PDB file of C-alpha atoms in Angstrom:
ATOM      1  CA  GLN K   1       0.000   0.000   0.000  1.00 72.00           C
ATOM      2  CA  LYS K   2       1.279   3.431  -0.936  1.00 81.00           C
ATOM      3  CA  GLU K   3       1.645   5.884   1.926  1.00 89.00           C
ATOM      4  CA  VAL K   4      -0.424   8.490   0.067  1.00 92.00           C
ATOM      5  CA  GLU K   5      -3.057   7.438  -2.452  1.00 92.00           C
ATOM      6  CA  GLN K   6      -4.603   9.777  -4.997  1.00 92.00           C
ATOM      7  CA  ASP K   7      -6.854   9.015  -7.938  1.00 85.00           C
ATOM      8  CA  PRO K   8      -4.980  10.186 -11.057  1.00 82.00           C
ATOM      9  CA  GLY K   9      -8.183  10.979 -12.945  1.00 84.00           C
ATOM     10  CA  PRO K  10      -8.421  12.658 -15.363  1.00 91.00           C
ATOM     11  CA  LEU K  11     -11.279  14.739 -14.028  1.00 94.00           C
ATOM     12  CA  SER K  12     -13.232  16.940 -16.427  1.00 96.00           C
ATOM     13  CA  VAL K  13     -15.778  19.516 -15.230  1.00 96.00           C
ATOM     14  CA  PRO K  14     -17.634  22.476 -16.758  1.00 97.00           C
ATOM     15  CA  GLU K  15     -16.617  25.996 -15.857  1.00 97.00           C
ATOM     16  CA  GLY K  16     -18.254  27.158 -12.625  1.00 97.00           C
ATOM     17  CA  ALA K  17     -18.503  23.679 -11.104  1.00 97.00           C
ATOM     18  CA  ILE K  18     -17.338  22.806  -7.605  1.00 97.00           C
ATOM     19  CA  VAL K  19     -14.363  20.459  -7.790  1.00 97.00           C
ATOM     20  CA  SER K  20     -13.490  17.945  -5.092  1.00 96.00           C
ATOM     21  CA  LEU K  21     -10.018  16.391  -5.087  1.00 96.00           C
ATOM     22  CA  ASN K  22      -9.134  13.733  -2.535  1.00 95.00           C
ATOM     23  CA  CYS K  23      -6.273  11.761  -1.036  1.00 95.00           C
ATOM     24  CA  THR K  24      -5.970   9.105   1.629  1.00 95.00           C
ATOM     25  CA  TYR K  25      -2.899   8.376   3.715  1.00 93.00           C
ATOM     26  CA  SER K  26      -1.823   5.331   5.636  1.00 91.00           C
ATOM     27  CA  ASN K  27      -0.055   6.552   8.777  1.00 88.00           C
ATOM     28  CA  SER K  28      -1.916   8.326  11.561  1.00 86.00           C
ATOM     29  CA  ALA K  29       1.394   9.932  12.645  1.00 85.00           C
ATOM     30  CA  PHE K  30       1.410  12.154   9.547  1.00 86.00           C
ATOM     31  CA  GLN K  31       0.751  15.729  10.597  1.00 83.00           C
ATOM     32  CA  TYR K  32       1.373  18.322   7.907  1.00 88.00           C
ATOM     33  CA  PHE K  33      -0.466  18.244   4.603  1.00 92.00           C
ATOM     34  CA  MET K  34      -0.047  20.235   1.432  1.00 94.00           C
ATOM     35  CA  TRP K  35      -1.726  20.733  -1.890  1.00 97.00           C
ATOM     36  CA  TYR K  36       0.373  21.713  -4.876  1.00 97.00           C
ATOM     37  CA  ARG K  37      -0.808  22.757  -8.328  1.00 97.00           C
ATOM     38  CA  GLN K  38       1.343  21.898 -11.326  1.00 96.00           C
ATOM     39  CA  TYR K  39       0.801  23.382 -14.751  1.00 96.00           C
ATOM     40  CA  SER K  40       2.208  21.617 -17.789  1.00 93.00           C
ATOM     41  CA  ARG K  41       5.994  22.026 -18.057  1.00 91.00           C
ATOM     42  CA  LYS K  42       6.174  23.901 -14.751  1.00 94.00           C
ATOM     43  CA  GLY K  43       7.175  23.055 -11.213  1.00 95.00           C
ATOM     44  CA  PRO K  44       4.690  22.305  -8.397  1.00 96.00           C
ATOM     45  CA  GLU K  45       3.289  25.486  -6.875  1.00 95.00           C
ATOM     46  CA  LEU K  46       2.143  25.473  -3.249  1.00 94.00           C
ATOM     47  CA  LEU K  47      -1.609  26.106  -2.897  1.00 95.00           C
ATOM     48  CA  MET K  48      -2.484  25.131   0.650  1.00 94.00           C
ATOM     49  CA  TYR K  49      -0.613  24.036   3.796  1.00 91.00           C
ATOM     50  CA  THR K  50      -2.507  22.605   6.755  1.00 89.00           C
ATOM     51  CA  TYR K  51      -1.660  20.969  10.052  1.00 82.00           C
ATOM     52  CA  SER K  52      -4.710  20.152  12.087  1.00 74.00           C
ATOM     53  CA  SER K  53      -8.010  18.549  11.289  1.00 82.00           C
ATOM     54  CA  GLY K  54     -10.633  20.902   9.923  1.00 85.00           C
ATOM     55  CA  ASN K  55     -10.896  23.374   7.086  1.00 89.00           C
ATOM     56  CA  LYS K  56      -8.614  26.067   5.752  1.00 92.00           C
ATOM     57  CA  GLU K  57      -9.906  28.511   3.183  1.00 94.00           C
ATOM     58  CA  ASP K  58      -8.045  30.741   0.717  1.00 94.00           C
ATOM     59  CA  GLY K  59     -10.198  32.453  -1.872  1.00 96.00           C
ATOM     60  CA  ARG K  60     -11.900  29.823  -4.022  1.00 97.00           C
ATOM     61  CA  PHE K  61      -9.846  27.028  -2.451  1.00 97.00           C
ATOM     62  CA  THR K  62     -10.658  25.065   0.720  1.00 96.00           C
ATOM     63  CA  ALA K  63      -8.415  22.371   2.158  1.00 96.00           C
ATOM     64  CA  GLN K  64      -9.943  19.865   4.526  1.00 95.00           C
ATOM     65  CA  VAL K  65      -8.188  17.338   6.756  1.00 93.00           C
ATOM     66  CA  ASP K  66      -9.968  14.495   8.517  1.00 92.00           C
ATOM     67  CA  LYS K  67      -7.367  12.740  10.659  1.00 89.00           C
ATOM     68  CA  SER K  68      -9.859  10.236  12.050  1.00 90.00           C
ATOM     69  CA  SER K  69     -10.347   8.717   8.598  1.00 92.00           C
ATOM     70  CA  LYS K  70      -6.913   9.730   7.221  1.00 92.00           C
ATOM     71  CA  TYR K  71      -8.502  11.677   4.400  1.00 93.00           C
ATOM     72  CA  ILE K  72      -7.560  15.033   2.889  1.00 94.00           C
ATOM     73  CA  SER K  73      -9.529  17.045   0.350  1.00 96.00           C
ATOM     74  CA  LEU K  74      -9.197  20.147  -1.776  1.00 97.00           C
ATOM     75  CA  PHE K  75     -12.346  21.936  -2.920  1.00 97.00           C
ATOM     76  CA  ILE K  76     -12.327  24.484  -5.721  1.00 97.00           C
ATOM     77  CA  ARG K  77     -15.383  26.719  -5.980  1.00 97.00           C
ATOM     78  CA  ASP K  78     -16.459  28.437  -9.203  1.00 97.00           C
ATOM     79  CA  SER K  79     -13.824  26.542 -11.177  1.00 97.00           C
ATOM     80  CA  GLN K  80     -12.161  28.358 -14.085  1.00 97.00           C
ATOM     81  CA  PRO K  81     -10.361  27.103 -17.193  1.00 97.00           C
ATOM     82  CA  SER K  82      -7.184  28.503 -15.626  1.00 97.00           C
ATOM     83  CA  ASP K  83      -7.590  25.897 -12.854  1.00 97.00           C
ATOM     84  CA  SER K  84      -6.833  23.166 -15.407  1.00 97.00           C
ATOM     85  CA  ALA K  85      -3.680  21.533 -14.041  1.00 96.00           C
ATOM     86  CA  THR K  86      -2.444  18.551 -12.070  1.00 95.00           C
ATOM     87  CA  TYR K  87      -3.089  18.734  -8.331  1.00 97.00           C
ATOM     88  CA  LEU K  88      -0.718  16.942  -5.987  1.00 96.00           C
ATOM     89  CA  CYS K  89      -1.372  16.157  -2.346  1.00 95.00           C
ATOM     90  CA  ALA K  90       1.644  15.703  -0.101  1.00 93.00           C
ATOM     91  CA  THR K  91       2.633  15.186   3.491  1.00 91.00           C
ATOM     92  CA  HIS K  92       5.827  15.558   5.493  1.00 83.00           C
ATOM     93  CA  GLY K  93       5.192  12.117   6.849  1.00 71.00           C
ATOM     94  CA  SER K  94       6.493  11.268  10.293  1.00 63.00           C
ATOM     95  CA  SER K  95      10.051  12.466   9.673  1.00 65.00           C
ATOM     96  CA  ASN K  96      11.411  15.830  10.779  1.00 65.00           C
ATOM     97  CA  THR K  97      13.652  16.104   7.726  1.00 69.00           C
ATOM     98  CA  GLY K  98      10.904  17.720   5.681  1.00 73.00           C
ATOM     99  CA  LYS K  99      10.951  14.994   3.048  1.00 82.00           C
ATOM    100  CA  LEU K 100       7.666  15.017   1.195  1.00 88.00           C
ATOM    101  CA  ILE K 101       5.543  12.000   0.352  1.00 90.00           C
ATOM    102  CA  PHE K 102       3.433  12.767  -2.707  1.00 92.00           C
ATOM    103  CA  GLY K 103       0.267  11.331  -4.121  1.00 92.00           C
ATOM    104  CA  GLN K 104       0.323  10.533  -7.834  1.00 90.00           C
ATOM    105  CA  GLY K 105      -1.531  13.709  -8.729  1.00 93.00           C
ATOM    106  CA  THR K 106      -4.994  14.276 -10.219  1.00 94.00           C
ATOM    107  CA  THR K 107      -5.274  15.894 -13.645  1.00 94.00           C
ATOM    108  CA  LEU K 108      -8.138  18.392 -13.777  1.00 96.00           C
ATOM    109  CA  GLN K 109      -9.628  19.931 -16.898  1.00 97.00           C
ATOM    110  CA  VAL K 110     -12.153  22.760 -16.595  1.00 97.00           C
ATOM    111  CA  LYS K 111     -14.031  23.227 -19.841  1.00 97.00           C
ATOM    112  CA  PRO K 112     -15.333  26.699 -20.810  1.00 95.00           C
TER     113      PRO K 112
ATOM    114  CA  ASN T   1      12.760  37.549  -5.981  1.00 58.00           C
ATOM    115  CA  ALA T   2      13.447  34.527  -8.191  1.00 75.00           C
ATOM    116  CA  GLY T   3      12.745  31.752  -5.622  1.00 94.00           C
ATOM    117  CA  VAL T   4      14.286  28.484  -6.824  1.00 97.00           C
ATOM    118  CA  THR T   5      16.232  28.660 -10.101  1.00 97.00           C
ATOM    119  CA  GLN T   6      17.280  25.576 -12.026  1.00 97.00           C
ATOM    120  CA  THR T   7      19.699  25.387 -14.944  1.00 96.00           C
ATOM    121  CA  PRO T   8      19.638  24.227 -17.635  1.00 97.00           C
ATOM    122  CA  LYS T   9      15.945  23.971 -18.522  1.00 96.00           C
ATOM    123  CA  PHE T  10      16.511  21.303 -21.193  1.00 96.00           C
ATOM    124  CA  GLN T  11      19.374  18.940 -21.981  1.00 96.00           C
ATOM    125  CA  VAL T  12      19.964  15.979 -24.257  1.00 97.00           C
ATOM    126  CA  LEU T  13      22.794  13.602 -23.398  1.00 96.00           C
ATOM    127  CA  LYS T  14      24.228  10.450 -24.853  1.00 97.00           C
ATOM    128  CA  THR T  15      24.498   7.315 -22.724  1.00 97.00           C
ATOM    129  CA  GLY T  16      27.660   7.442 -20.631  1.00 97.00           C
ATOM    130  CA  GLN T  17      28.054  11.223 -20.647  1.00 97.00           C
ATOM    131  CA  SER T  18      28.199  13.152 -17.396  1.00 96.00           C
ATOM    132  CA  MET T  19      26.135  16.158 -16.432  1.00 96.00           C
ATOM    133  CA  THR T  20      25.589  18.488 -13.483  1.00 97.00           C
ATOM    134  CA  LEU T  21      22.203  20.045 -12.820  1.00 98.00           C
ATOM    135  CA  GLN T  22      22.371  23.317 -10.961  1.00 97.00           C
ATOM    136  CA  CYS T  23      19.939  24.692  -8.383  1.00 98.00           C
ATOM    137  CA  ALA T  24      20.033  27.957  -6.475  1.00 97.00           C
ATOM    138  CA  GLN T  25      17.550  29.533  -4.063  1.00 97.00           C
ATOM    139  CA  ASP T  26      17.419  33.098  -2.801  1.00 95.00           C
ATOM    140  CA  MET T  27      15.005  32.600   0.112  1.00 94.00           C
ATOM    141  CA  ASN T  28      17.700  31.869   2.727  1.00 94.00           C
ATOM    142  CA  HIS T  29      16.292  28.368   3.188  1.00 94.00           C
ATOM    143  CA  ASN T  30      18.403  25.814   5.012  1.00 93.00           C
ATOM    144  CA  SER T  31      17.006  22.618   3.457  1.00 93.00           C
ATOM    145  CA  MET T  32      17.170  21.669  -0.216  1.00 96.00           C
ATOM    146  CA  TYR T  33      15.881  18.667  -2.180  1.00 96.00           C
ATOM    147  CA  TRP T  34      16.202  16.965  -5.559  1.00 97.00           C
ATOM    148  CA  TYR T  35      13.275  15.031  -7.072  1.00 96.00           C
ATOM    149  CA  ARG T  36      12.611  13.298 -10.331  1.00 96.00           C
ATOM    150  CA  GLN T  37       9.157  13.114 -11.893  1.00 95.00           C
ATOM    151  CA  ASP T  38       8.167  10.320 -14.235  1.00 92.00           C
ATOM    152  CA  PRO T  39       4.771   9.453 -15.754  1.00 86.00           C
ATOM    153  CA  GLY T  40       2.832   7.120 -13.475  1.00 79.00           C
ATOM    154  CA  MET T  41       5.516   7.319 -10.758  1.00 80.00           C
ATOM    155  CA  GLY T  42       4.881  10.770  -9.379  1.00 84.00           C
ATOM    156  CA  LEU T  43       7.611  12.772  -7.657  1.00 90.00           C
ATOM    157  CA  ARG T  44      10.389  10.730  -6.065  1.00 92.00           C
ATOM    158  CA  LEU T  45      13.109  12.074  -3.803  1.00 92.00           C
ATOM    159  CA  ILE T  46      16.671  11.494  -5.014  1.00 95.00           C
ATOM    160  CA  TYR T  47      18.786  13.291  -2.404  1.00 96.00           C
ATOM    161  CA  TYR T  48      18.273  16.024   0.121  1.00 94.00           C
ATOM    162  CA  SER T  49      20.316  18.383   2.244  1.00 94.00           C
ATOM    163  CA  ALA T  50      18.714  19.185   5.580  1.00 90.00           C
ATOM    164  CA  SER T  51      21.243  21.930   6.231  1.00 89.00           C
ATOM    165  CA  GLU T  52      24.443  23.333   4.770  1.00 90.00           C
ATOM    166  CA  GLY T  53      27.193  20.729   4.986  1.00 89.00           C
ATOM    167  CA  THR T  54      24.917  17.666   5.116  1.00 92.00           C
ATOM    168  CA  THR T  55      23.434  15.462   2.419  1.00 95.00           C
ATOM    169  CA  ASP T  56      21.368  12.273   2.627  1.00 93.00           C
ATOM    170  CA  LYS T  57      19.926   9.719   0.257  1.00 93.00           C
ATOM    171  CA  GLY T  58      16.292   9.726  -0.660  1.00 91.00           C
ATOM    172  CA  GLU T  59      14.156   7.078  -2.288  1.00 89.00           C
ATOM    173  CA  VAL T  60      16.055   6.714  -5.612  1.00 94.00           C
ATOM    174  CA  PRO T  61      19.724   7.793  -5.150  1.00 96.00           C
ATOM    175  CA  ASN T  62      21.476   5.216  -7.372  1.00 96.00           C
ATOM    176  CA  GLY T  63      23.371   6.776 -10.269  1.00 96.00           C
ATOM    177  CA  TYR T  64      23.406  10.276  -8.742  1.00 97.00           C
ATOM    178  CA  ASN T  65      25.642  12.377  -6.546  1.00 97.00           C
ATOM    179  CA  VAL T  66      24.982  15.736  -4.942  1.00 97.00           C
ATOM    180  CA  SER T  67      26.951  18.656  -3.600  1.00 97.00           C
ATOM    181  CA  ARG T  68      25.677  21.322  -1.215  1.00 96.00           C
ATOM    182  CA  LEU T  69      28.045  24.025  -2.394  1.00 89.00           C
ATOM    183  CA  ASN T  70      26.831  26.653   0.086  1.00 94.00           C
ATOM    184  CA  LYS T  71      23.537  27.632   1.650  1.00 95.00           C
ATOM    185  CA  ARG T  72      22.132  28.837  -1.692  1.00 96.00           C
ATOM    186  CA  GLU T  73      23.259  26.100  -4.082  1.00 97.00           C
ATOM    187  CA  PHE T  74      22.629  22.368  -4.342  1.00 98.00           C
ATOM    188  CA  SER T  75      23.809  20.507  -7.449  1.00 98.00           C
ATOM    189  CA  LEU T  76      22.915  17.064  -8.797  1.00 98.00           C
ATOM    190  CA  ARG T  77      25.449  15.110 -10.841  1.00 97.00           C
ATOM    191  CA  LEU T  78      24.964  12.193 -13.190  1.00 96.00           C
ATOM    192  CA  GLU T  79      28.397  10.572 -13.568  1.00 93.00           C
ATOM    193  CA  SER T  80      27.502   8.155 -16.377  1.00 96.00           C
ATOM    194  CA  ALA T  81      24.057   8.889 -17.757  1.00 95.00           C
ATOM    195  CA  ALA T  82      21.704   6.001 -18.590  1.00 97.00           C
ATOM    196  CA  PRO T  83      18.433   6.057 -20.569  1.00 97.00           C
ATOM    197  CA  SER T  84      16.569   5.170 -17.335  1.00 96.00           C
ATOM    198  CA  GLN T  85      17.567   8.601 -16.026  1.00 97.00           C
ATOM    199  CA  THR T  86      15.494  10.345 -18.685  1.00 97.00           C
ATOM    200  CA  SER T  87      13.136  12.399 -16.556  1.00 97.00           C
ATOM    201  CA  VAL T  88      12.140  15.829 -15.344  1.00 97.00           C
ATOM    202  CA  TYR T  89      14.246  16.893 -12.368  1.00 98.00           C
ATOM    203  CA  PHE T  90      12.963  19.320  -9.764  1.00 97.00           C
ATOM    204  CA  CYS T  91      14.849  21.120  -7.059  1.00 98.00           C
ATOM    205  CA  ALA T  92      13.056  22.415  -3.966  1.00 96.00           C
ATOM    206  CA  SER T  93      13.956  24.338  -0.834  1.00 95.00           C
ATOM    207  CA  ARG T  94      12.395  24.852   2.573  1.00 92.00           C
ATOM    208  CA  ASP T  95      12.822  26.816   5.771  1.00 90.00           C
ATOM    209  CA  ARG T  96      13.162  23.858   8.084  1.00 83.00           C
ATOM    210  CA  GLN T  97      13.440  25.868  11.274  1.00 81.00           C
ATOM    211  CA  LYS T  98      10.062  27.482  10.650  1.00 82.00           C
ATOM    212  CA  ASN T  99       8.652  24.115   9.510  1.00 79.00           C
ATOM    213  CA  GLN T 100       7.535  25.635   6.233  1.00 85.00           C
ATOM    214  CA  PRO T 101       6.581  23.623   3.118  1.00 88.00           C
ATOM    215  CA  GLN T 102       8.857  23.175   0.128  1.00 92.00           C
ATOM    216  CA  HIS T 103       9.055  25.575  -2.794  1.00 95.00           C
ATOM    217  CA  PHE T 104       9.940  24.174  -6.205  1.00 96.00           C
ATOM    218  CA  GLY T 105      11.821  25.323  -9.257  1.00 96.00           C
ATOM    219  CA  ASP T 106      10.473  24.854 -12.782  1.00 95.00           C
ATOM    220  CA  GLY T 107      12.551  21.788 -13.519  1.00 96.00           C
ATOM    221  CA  THR T 108      15.212  20.478 -15.893  1.00 97.00           C
ATOM    222  CA  ARG T 109      13.970  18.229 -18.691  1.00 97.00           C
ATOM    223  CA  LEU T 110      16.695  15.665 -19.347  1.00 97.00           C
ATOM    224  CA  SER T 111      16.710  13.157 -22.217  1.00 97.00           C
ATOM    225  CA  ILE T 112      19.357  10.466 -22.459  1.00 97.00           C
ATOM    226  CA  LEU T 113      19.733   8.711 -25.783  1.00 95.00           C
TER     227      LEU T 113
END
């Protein structure tokens, strides 16, 4: 079993839809969780960084962590064609070295 | 403020050639990382440097060496390139003391024929 599992998609939605992206993780000791967005031929760009269970909101983006079920989500409201990208979930794991454990990434396409 | 800068952006090598990928960050971060990204495999850690003067192996270190030249720069060397090392290579940095997440460069696309 992979430490972080993420459905690779692809996911295609119409413009304006609410998008839900999800990951599960295996180790309850994992504490810090991130969402990165990666456009084609670019590096991963940090979107959200969360520690505790609950929600964190930034504009149209909401990150949610449920530690009881080891489940993390990213919601995108009013999705735009410019949101078309690959979204990667990641965690620092249980190490203090800062090494990241990534999900495979979900490819999202928002159609005008 | 450039963030994390990687050079070159593209490179084609022949099997057996050597190559050094350069990475520099201007955010005064103490930790730096090298990843490779392959289709279906996601991002995998090659080597990392938790602080200046230290380096450690990641998940896929075979065939690579690294040098933490100073706090700003962290280079990745392929001594004898193999086709299996065809990939996109990303460098990242992080402020470990503030427990901040990693920031990535835009990658080096490396093809080995």
